[in-house]
GROMACS .gro file of C-alpha atoms in nm:
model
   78
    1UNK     CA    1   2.611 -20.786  15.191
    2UNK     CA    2   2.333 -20.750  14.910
    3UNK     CA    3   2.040 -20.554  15.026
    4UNK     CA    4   2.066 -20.174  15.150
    5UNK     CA    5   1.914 -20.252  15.519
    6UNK     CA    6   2.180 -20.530  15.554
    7UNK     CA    7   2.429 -20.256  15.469
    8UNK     CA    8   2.311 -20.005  15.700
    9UNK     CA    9   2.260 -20.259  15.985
   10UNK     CA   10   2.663 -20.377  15.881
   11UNK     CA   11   2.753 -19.980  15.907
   12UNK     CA   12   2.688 -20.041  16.280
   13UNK     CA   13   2.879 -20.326  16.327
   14UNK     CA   14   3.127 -20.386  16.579
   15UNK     CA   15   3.392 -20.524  16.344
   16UNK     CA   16   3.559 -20.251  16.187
   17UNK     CA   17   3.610 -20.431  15.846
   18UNK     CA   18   3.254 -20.516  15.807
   19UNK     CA   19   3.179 -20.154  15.889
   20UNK     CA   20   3.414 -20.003  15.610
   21UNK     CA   21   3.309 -20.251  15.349
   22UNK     CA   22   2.976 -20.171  15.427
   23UNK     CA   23   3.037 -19.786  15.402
   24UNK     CA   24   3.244 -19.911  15.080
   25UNK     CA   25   2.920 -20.028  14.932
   26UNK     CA   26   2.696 -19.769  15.050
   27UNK     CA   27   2.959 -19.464  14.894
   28UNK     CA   28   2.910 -19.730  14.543
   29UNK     CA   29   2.525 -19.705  14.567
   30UNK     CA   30   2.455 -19.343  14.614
   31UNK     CA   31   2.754 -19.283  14.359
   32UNK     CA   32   2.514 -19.518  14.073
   33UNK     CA   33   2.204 -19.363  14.211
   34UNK     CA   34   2.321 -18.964  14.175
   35UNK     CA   35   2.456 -19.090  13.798
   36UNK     CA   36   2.119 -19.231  13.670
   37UNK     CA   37   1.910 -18.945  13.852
   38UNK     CA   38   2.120 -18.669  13.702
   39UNK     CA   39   2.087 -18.856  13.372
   40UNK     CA   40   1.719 -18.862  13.399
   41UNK     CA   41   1.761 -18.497  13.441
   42UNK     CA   42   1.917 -18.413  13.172
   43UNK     CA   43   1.748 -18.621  12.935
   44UNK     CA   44   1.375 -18.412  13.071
   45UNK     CA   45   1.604 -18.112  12.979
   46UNK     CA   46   1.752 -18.016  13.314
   47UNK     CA   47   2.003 -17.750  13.346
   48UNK     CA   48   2.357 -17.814  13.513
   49UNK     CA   49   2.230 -17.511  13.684
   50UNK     CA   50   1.921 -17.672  13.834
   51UNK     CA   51   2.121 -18.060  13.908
   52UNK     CA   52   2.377 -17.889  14.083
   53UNK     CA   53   2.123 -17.684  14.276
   54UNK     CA   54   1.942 -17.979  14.375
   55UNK     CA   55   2.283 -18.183  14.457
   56UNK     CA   56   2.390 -17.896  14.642
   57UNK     CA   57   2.691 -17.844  14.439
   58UNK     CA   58   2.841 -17.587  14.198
   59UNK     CA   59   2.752 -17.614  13.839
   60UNK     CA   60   3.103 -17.686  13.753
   61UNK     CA   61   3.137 -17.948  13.994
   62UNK     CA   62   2.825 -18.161  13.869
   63UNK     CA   63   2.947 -18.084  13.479
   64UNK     CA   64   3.271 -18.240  13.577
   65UNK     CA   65   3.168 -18.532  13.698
   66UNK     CA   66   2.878 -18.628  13.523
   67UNK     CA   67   2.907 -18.479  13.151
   68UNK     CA   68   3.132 -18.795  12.998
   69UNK     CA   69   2.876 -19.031  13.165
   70UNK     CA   70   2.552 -18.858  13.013
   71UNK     CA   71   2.732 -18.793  12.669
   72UNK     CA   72   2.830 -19.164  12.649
   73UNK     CA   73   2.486 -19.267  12.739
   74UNK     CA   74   2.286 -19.066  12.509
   75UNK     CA   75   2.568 -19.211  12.241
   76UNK     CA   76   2.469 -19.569  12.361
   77UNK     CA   77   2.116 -19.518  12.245
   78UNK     CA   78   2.177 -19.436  11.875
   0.00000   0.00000   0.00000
């Protein structure tokens, strides 16, 4: 499974362990997509406030689990 359409079309599958794997990848995906989109947020300046708004979360759950990963990548630039 590479692309995201065959992942989607394997989330429908028939066999249960293709399903899960597929929903395995999928849950891996959006989890690397939210990471680099809320550090492209904070590196324009973003709030917590306003990612967490727009993630539909509380502030203190987006802090939580994205602070380490946008302090370790601003300290992988220097």
């Amino acid at each position: 499974m590479g692309s995201v359409i065959e992942l989607a079309e394997a989330v429908d599958s028939r066999d249960p362990a293709t399903g899960l794997a597929a929903v395995a990848a999928l849950r891996r995906l959006l989890e690397e997509l939210e990471a680099a989109h809320v550090a492209h947020a904070r590196a324009r300046g973003w709030s917590w406030e306003a990612i967490a708004a727009a993630l539909g979360v509380r502030r203190q759950s987006a802090h939580r689990k994205h602070a380490h990963r946008v302090v370790d990548e601003a300290g992988s630039h220097e």
